[in-house]
mmCIF file of C-alpha atoms in Angstrom:
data_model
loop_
_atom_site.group_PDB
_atom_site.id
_atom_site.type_symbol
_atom_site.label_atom_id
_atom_site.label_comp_id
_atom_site.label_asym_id
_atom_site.label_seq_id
_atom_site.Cartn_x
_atom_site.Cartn_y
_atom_site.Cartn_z
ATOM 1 C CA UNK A 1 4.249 -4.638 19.720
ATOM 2 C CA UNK A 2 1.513 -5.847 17.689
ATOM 3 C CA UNK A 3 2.057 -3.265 14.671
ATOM 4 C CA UNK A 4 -1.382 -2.944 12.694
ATOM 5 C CA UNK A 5 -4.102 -5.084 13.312
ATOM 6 C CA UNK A 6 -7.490 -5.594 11.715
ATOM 7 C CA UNK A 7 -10.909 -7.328 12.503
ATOM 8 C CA UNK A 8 -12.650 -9.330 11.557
ATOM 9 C CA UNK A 9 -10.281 -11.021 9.026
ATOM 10 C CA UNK A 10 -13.215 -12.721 7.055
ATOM 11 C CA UNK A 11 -16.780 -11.886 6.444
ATOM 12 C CA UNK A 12 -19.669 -12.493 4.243
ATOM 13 C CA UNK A 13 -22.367 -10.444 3.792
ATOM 14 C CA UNK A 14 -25.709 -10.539 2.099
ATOM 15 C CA UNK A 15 -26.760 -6.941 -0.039
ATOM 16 C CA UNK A 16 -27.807 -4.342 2.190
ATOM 17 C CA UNK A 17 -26.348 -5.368 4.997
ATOM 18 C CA UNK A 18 -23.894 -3.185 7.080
ATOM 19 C CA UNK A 19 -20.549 -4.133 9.023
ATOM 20 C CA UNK A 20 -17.890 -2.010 10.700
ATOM 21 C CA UNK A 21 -13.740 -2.804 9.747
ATOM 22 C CA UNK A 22 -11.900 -2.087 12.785
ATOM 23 C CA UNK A 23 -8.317 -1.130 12.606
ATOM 24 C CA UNK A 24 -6.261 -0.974 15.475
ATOM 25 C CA UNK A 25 -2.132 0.567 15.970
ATOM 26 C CA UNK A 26 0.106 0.774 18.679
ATOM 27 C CA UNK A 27 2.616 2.658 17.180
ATOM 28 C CA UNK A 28 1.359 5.924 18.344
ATOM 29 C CA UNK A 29 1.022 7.129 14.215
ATOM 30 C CA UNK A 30 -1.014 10.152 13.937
ATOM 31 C CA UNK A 31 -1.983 8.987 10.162
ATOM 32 C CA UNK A 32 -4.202 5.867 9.075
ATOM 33 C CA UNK A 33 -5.666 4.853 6.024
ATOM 34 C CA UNK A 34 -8.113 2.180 4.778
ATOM 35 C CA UNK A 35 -7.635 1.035 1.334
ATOM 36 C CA UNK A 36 -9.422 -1.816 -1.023
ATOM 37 C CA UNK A 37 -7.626 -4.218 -3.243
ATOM 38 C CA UNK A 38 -8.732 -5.575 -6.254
ATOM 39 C CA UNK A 39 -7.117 -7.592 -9.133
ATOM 40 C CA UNK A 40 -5.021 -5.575 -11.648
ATOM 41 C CA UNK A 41 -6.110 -1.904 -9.958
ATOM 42 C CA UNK A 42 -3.571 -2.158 -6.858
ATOM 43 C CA UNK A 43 -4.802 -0.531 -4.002
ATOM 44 C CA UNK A 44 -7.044 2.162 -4.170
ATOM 45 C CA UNK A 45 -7.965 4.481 -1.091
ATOM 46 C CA UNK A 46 -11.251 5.148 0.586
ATOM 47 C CA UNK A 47 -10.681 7.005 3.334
ATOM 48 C CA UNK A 48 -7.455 8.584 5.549
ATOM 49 C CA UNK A 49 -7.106 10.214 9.278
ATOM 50 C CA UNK A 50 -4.654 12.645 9.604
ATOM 51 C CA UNK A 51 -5.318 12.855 13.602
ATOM 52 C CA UNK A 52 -8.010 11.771 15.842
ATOM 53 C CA UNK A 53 -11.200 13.355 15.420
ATOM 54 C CA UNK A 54 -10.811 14.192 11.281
ATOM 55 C CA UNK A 55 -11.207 12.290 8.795
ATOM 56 C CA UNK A 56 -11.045 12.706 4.516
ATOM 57 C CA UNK A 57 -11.914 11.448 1.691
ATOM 58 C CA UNK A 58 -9.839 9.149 -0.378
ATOM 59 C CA UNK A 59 -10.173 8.093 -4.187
ATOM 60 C CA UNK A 60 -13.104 5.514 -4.045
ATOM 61 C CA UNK A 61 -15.198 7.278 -0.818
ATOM 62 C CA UNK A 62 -18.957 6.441 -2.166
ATOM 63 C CA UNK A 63 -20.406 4.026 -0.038
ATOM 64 C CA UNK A 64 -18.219 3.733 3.487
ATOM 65 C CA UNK A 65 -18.037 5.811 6.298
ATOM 66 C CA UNK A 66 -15.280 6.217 8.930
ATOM 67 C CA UNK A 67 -14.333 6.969 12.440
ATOM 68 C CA UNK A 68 -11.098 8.441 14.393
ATOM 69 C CA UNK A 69 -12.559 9.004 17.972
ATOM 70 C CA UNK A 70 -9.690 7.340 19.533
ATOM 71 C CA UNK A 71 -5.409 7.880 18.032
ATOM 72 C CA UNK A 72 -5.128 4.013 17.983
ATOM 73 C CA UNK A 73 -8.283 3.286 16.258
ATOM 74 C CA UNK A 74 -9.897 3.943 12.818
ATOM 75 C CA UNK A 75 -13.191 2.220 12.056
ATOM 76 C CA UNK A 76 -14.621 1.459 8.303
ATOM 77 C CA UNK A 77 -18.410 1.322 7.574
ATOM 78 C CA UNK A 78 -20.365 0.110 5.098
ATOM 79 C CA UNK A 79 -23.982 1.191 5.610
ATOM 80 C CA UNK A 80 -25.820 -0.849 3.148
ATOM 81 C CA UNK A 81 -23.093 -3.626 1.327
ATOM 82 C CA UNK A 82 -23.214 -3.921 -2.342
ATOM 83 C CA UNK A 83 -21.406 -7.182 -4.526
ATOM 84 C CA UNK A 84 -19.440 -4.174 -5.782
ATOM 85 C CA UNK A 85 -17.344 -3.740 -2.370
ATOM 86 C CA UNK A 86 -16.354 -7.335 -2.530
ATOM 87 C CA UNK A 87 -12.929 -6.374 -2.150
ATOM 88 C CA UNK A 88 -10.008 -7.218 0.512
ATOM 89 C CA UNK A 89 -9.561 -4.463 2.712
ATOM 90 C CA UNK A 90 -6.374 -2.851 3.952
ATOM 91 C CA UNK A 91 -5.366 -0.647 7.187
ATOM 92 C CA UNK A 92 -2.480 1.279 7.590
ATOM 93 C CA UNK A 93 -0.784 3.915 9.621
ATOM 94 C CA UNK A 94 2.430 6.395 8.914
ATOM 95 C CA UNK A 95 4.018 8.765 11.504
ATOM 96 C CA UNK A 96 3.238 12.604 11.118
ATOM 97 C CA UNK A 97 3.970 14.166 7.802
ATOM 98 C CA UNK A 98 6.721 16.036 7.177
ATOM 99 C CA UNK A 99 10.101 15.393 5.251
ATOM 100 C CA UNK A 100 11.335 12.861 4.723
ATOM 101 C CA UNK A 101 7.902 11.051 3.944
ATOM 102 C CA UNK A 102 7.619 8.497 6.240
ATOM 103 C CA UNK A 103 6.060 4.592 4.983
ATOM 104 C CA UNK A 104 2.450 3.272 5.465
ATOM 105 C CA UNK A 105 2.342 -0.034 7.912
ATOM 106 C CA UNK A 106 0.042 -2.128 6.915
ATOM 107 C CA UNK A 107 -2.122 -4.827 8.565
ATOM 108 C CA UNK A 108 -2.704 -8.132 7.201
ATOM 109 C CA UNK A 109 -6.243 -7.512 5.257
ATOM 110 C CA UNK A 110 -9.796 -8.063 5.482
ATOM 111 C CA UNK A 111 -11.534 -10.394 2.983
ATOM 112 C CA UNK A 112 -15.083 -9.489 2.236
ATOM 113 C CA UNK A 113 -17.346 -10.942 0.222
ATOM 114 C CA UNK A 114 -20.804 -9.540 -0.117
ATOM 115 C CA UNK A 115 -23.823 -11.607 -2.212
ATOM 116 C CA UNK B 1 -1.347 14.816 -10.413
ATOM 117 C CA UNK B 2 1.150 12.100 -8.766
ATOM 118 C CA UNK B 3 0.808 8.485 -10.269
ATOM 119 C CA UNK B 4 2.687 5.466 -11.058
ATOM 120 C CA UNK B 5 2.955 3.136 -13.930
ATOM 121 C CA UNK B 6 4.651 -0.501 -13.549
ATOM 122 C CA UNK B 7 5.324 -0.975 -16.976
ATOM 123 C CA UNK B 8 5.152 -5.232 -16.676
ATOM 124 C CA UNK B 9 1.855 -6.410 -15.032
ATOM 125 C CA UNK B 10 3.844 -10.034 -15.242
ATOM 126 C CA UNK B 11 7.903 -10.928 -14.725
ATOM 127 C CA UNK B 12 8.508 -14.675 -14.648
ATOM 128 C CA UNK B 13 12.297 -15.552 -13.854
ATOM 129 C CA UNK B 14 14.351 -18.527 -13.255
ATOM 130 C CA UNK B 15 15.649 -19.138 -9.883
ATOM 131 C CA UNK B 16 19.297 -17.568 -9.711
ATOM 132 C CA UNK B 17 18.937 -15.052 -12.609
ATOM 133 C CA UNK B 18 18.360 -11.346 -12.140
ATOM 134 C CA UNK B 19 15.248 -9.473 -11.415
ATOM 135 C CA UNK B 20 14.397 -6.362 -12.948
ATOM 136 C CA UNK B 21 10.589 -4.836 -11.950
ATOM 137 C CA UNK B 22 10.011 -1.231 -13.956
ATOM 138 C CA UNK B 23 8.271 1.860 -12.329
ATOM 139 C CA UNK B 24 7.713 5.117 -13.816
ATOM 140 C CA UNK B 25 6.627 7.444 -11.867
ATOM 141 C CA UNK B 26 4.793 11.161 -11.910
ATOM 142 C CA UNK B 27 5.219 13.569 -9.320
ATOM 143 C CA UNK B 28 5.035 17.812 -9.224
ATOM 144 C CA UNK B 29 7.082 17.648 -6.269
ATOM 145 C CA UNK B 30 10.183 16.102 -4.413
ATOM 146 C CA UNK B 31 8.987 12.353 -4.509
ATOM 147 C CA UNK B 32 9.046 9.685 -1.967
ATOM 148 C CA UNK B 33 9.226 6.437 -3.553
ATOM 149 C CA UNK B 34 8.702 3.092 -1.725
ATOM 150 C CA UNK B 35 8.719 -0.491 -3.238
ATOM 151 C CA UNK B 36 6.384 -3.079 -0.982
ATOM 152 C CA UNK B 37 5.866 -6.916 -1.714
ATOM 153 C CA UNK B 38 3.062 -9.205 -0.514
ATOM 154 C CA UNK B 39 3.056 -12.618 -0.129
ATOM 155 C CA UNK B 40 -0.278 -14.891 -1.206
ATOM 156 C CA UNK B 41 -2.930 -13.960 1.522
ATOM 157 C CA UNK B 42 -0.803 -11.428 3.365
ATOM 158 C CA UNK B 43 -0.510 -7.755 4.051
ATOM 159 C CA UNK B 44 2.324 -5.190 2.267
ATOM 160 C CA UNK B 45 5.965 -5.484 3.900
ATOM 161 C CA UNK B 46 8.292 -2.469 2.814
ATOM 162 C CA UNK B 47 11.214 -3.801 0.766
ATOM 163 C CA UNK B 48 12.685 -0.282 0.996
ATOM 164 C CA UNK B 49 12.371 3.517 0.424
ATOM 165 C CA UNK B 50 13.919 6.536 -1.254
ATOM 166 C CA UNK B 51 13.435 9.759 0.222
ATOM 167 C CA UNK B 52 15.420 11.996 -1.853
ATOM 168 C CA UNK B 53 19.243 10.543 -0.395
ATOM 169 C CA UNK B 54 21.144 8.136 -2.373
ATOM 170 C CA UNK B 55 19.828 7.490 -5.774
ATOM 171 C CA UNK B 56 20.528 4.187 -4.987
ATOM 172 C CA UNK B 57 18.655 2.284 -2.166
ATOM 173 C CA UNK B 58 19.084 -0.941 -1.133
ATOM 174 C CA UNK B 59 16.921 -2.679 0.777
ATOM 175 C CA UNK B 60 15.857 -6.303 2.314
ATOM 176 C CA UNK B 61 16.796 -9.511 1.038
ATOM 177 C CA UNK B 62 18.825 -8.403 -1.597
ATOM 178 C CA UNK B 63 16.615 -5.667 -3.305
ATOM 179 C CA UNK B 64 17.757 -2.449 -4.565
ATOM 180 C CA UNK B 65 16.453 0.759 -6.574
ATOM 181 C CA UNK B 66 17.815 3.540 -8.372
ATOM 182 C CA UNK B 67 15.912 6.652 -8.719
ATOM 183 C CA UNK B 68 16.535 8.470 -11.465
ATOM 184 C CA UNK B 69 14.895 11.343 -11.542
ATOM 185 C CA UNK B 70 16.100 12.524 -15.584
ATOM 186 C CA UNK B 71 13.933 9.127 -16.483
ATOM 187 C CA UNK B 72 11.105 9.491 -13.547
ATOM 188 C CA UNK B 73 12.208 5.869 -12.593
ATOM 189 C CA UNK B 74 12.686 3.589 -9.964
ATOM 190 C CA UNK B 75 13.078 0.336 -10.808
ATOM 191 C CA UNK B 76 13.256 -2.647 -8.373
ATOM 192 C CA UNK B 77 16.489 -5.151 -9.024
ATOM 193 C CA UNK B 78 17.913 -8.379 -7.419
ATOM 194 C CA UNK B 79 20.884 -9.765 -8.918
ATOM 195 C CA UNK B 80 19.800 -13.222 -8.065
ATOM 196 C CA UNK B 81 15.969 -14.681 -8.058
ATOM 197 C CA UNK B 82 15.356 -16.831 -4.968
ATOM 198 C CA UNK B 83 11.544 -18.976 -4.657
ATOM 199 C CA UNK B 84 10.902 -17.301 -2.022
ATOM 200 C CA UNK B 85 11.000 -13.727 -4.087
ATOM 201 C CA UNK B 86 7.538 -14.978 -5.778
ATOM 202 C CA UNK B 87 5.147 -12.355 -4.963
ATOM 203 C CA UNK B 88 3.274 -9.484 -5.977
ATOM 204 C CA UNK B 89 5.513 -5.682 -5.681
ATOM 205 C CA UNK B 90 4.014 -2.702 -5.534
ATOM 206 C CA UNK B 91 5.323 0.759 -6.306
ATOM 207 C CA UNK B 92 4.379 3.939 -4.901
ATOM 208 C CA UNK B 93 4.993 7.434 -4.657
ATOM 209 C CA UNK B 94 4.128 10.365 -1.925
ATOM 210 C CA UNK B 95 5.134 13.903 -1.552
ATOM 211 C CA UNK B 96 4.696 16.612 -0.150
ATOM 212 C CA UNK B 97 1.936 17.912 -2.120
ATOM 213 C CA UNK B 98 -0.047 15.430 -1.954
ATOM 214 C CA UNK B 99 -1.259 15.733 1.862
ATOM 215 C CA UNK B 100 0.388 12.635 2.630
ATOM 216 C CA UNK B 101 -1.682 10.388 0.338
ATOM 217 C CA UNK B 102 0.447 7.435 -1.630
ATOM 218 C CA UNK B 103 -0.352 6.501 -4.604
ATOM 219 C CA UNK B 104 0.192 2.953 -5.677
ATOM 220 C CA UNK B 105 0.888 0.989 -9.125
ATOM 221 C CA UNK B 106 -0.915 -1.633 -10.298
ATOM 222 C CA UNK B 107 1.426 -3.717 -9.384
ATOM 223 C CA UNK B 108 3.860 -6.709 -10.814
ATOM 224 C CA UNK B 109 3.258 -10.024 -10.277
ATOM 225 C CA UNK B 110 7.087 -12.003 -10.147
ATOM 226 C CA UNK B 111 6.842 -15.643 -10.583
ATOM 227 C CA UNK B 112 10.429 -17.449 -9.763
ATOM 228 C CA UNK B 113 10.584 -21.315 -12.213
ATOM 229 C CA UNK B 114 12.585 -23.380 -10.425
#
């Protein structure tokens, strides 16, 4: 049981170049998220799936894309990188909502640096 | 709107003497409130959860939280600071209203002197 996974775990990119995160969970969750750290603003979310095939938008959505076409996997996109997504990025999945509100499960980050 | 304020960006401690990390919370609803750490380089582990049970939660390594909702707290305690506590904690809170987004603190930073 591998739990949340993410790839790659390091990358730099050069402006306007593009890159897809891939998040992976075998824990059957029907919820995953994608969220961006940065120092002193915790973690702030771009996207969320609440099933396979939909996707929403999160707090900071402007300039990423994502994909649920399979339960297991949610993909991040970044069309054209900018030095402001220089950011480490987090995955993380939750069973289906309901009470009591189940926690996130996170993966262990991807760094990206964009110049 | 739901948010959350930690109230100490920084908590340095000496090893063996209590921890105390503040969170105030805001929430319309019933909250969830979670506390998570993470380690240098690493991804958020749940130290433990309240989900409107006890008010007081206890959770791993020797963590524990009270919610009290007349305050909109939850603050984060150890009786006893160990090195390996150094870390950054987050606090968050979910409901139901909120379409099962969480909403994080800035987070405290907890340095343990030896």
């Amino acid at each position: 049981n591998a739990g949340v996974t993410q790839t790659p775990k390091f990358r730099v990119l050069k402006t306007g170049q593009s890159m897809t995160l891939l998040c992976a969970q075998d824990m059957n969750h029907e919820y995953m998220y994608w969220y961006r750290q940065d120092p002193g603003m915790g973690l702030r979310l771009i996207h969320y799936s609440v099933g396979e095939g939909t996707t929403a938008k999160g707090e900071v959505p402007d300039g990423y894309n994502v994909s649920r076409l399979k339960k297991q996997n949610f993909l991040l996109g970044l069309e054209s990188a900018a030095p402001s997504q220089t950011s480490v990025y987090f995955c993380a999945s939750s069973y289906l909502g309901g009470l009591p509100i189940n926690e996130q499960f996170f993966g262990p980050g991807t760094r990206l640096t964009v110049l | 709107a739901q948010s959350v304020t930690q109230l100490d960006s920084h908590v340095s401690v000496s090893e063996g003497t209590p921890v105390l990390l503040r969170c105030n919370y805001s929430s319309s609803y019933s909250p969830s409130l979670f506390w998570y750490v993470q380690h240098p380089n690493k991804g958020l582990q749940l130290l433990l959860k309240y989900t409107s049970a006890a008010t007081l939660v206890k959770g791993i390594n020797g963590f524990e939280a009270e919610f009290k909702k007349s305050e909109t707290s939850f603050h984060l305690t150890k009786p006893s600071a160990h090195m390996s506590d150094a870390a950054e904690y987050f606090c968050v809170v979910s409901d139901l209203n909120t379409g099962n987004q969480f909403y994080f603190g800035t987070g405290t930073s907890l340095t343990v002197i030896p």
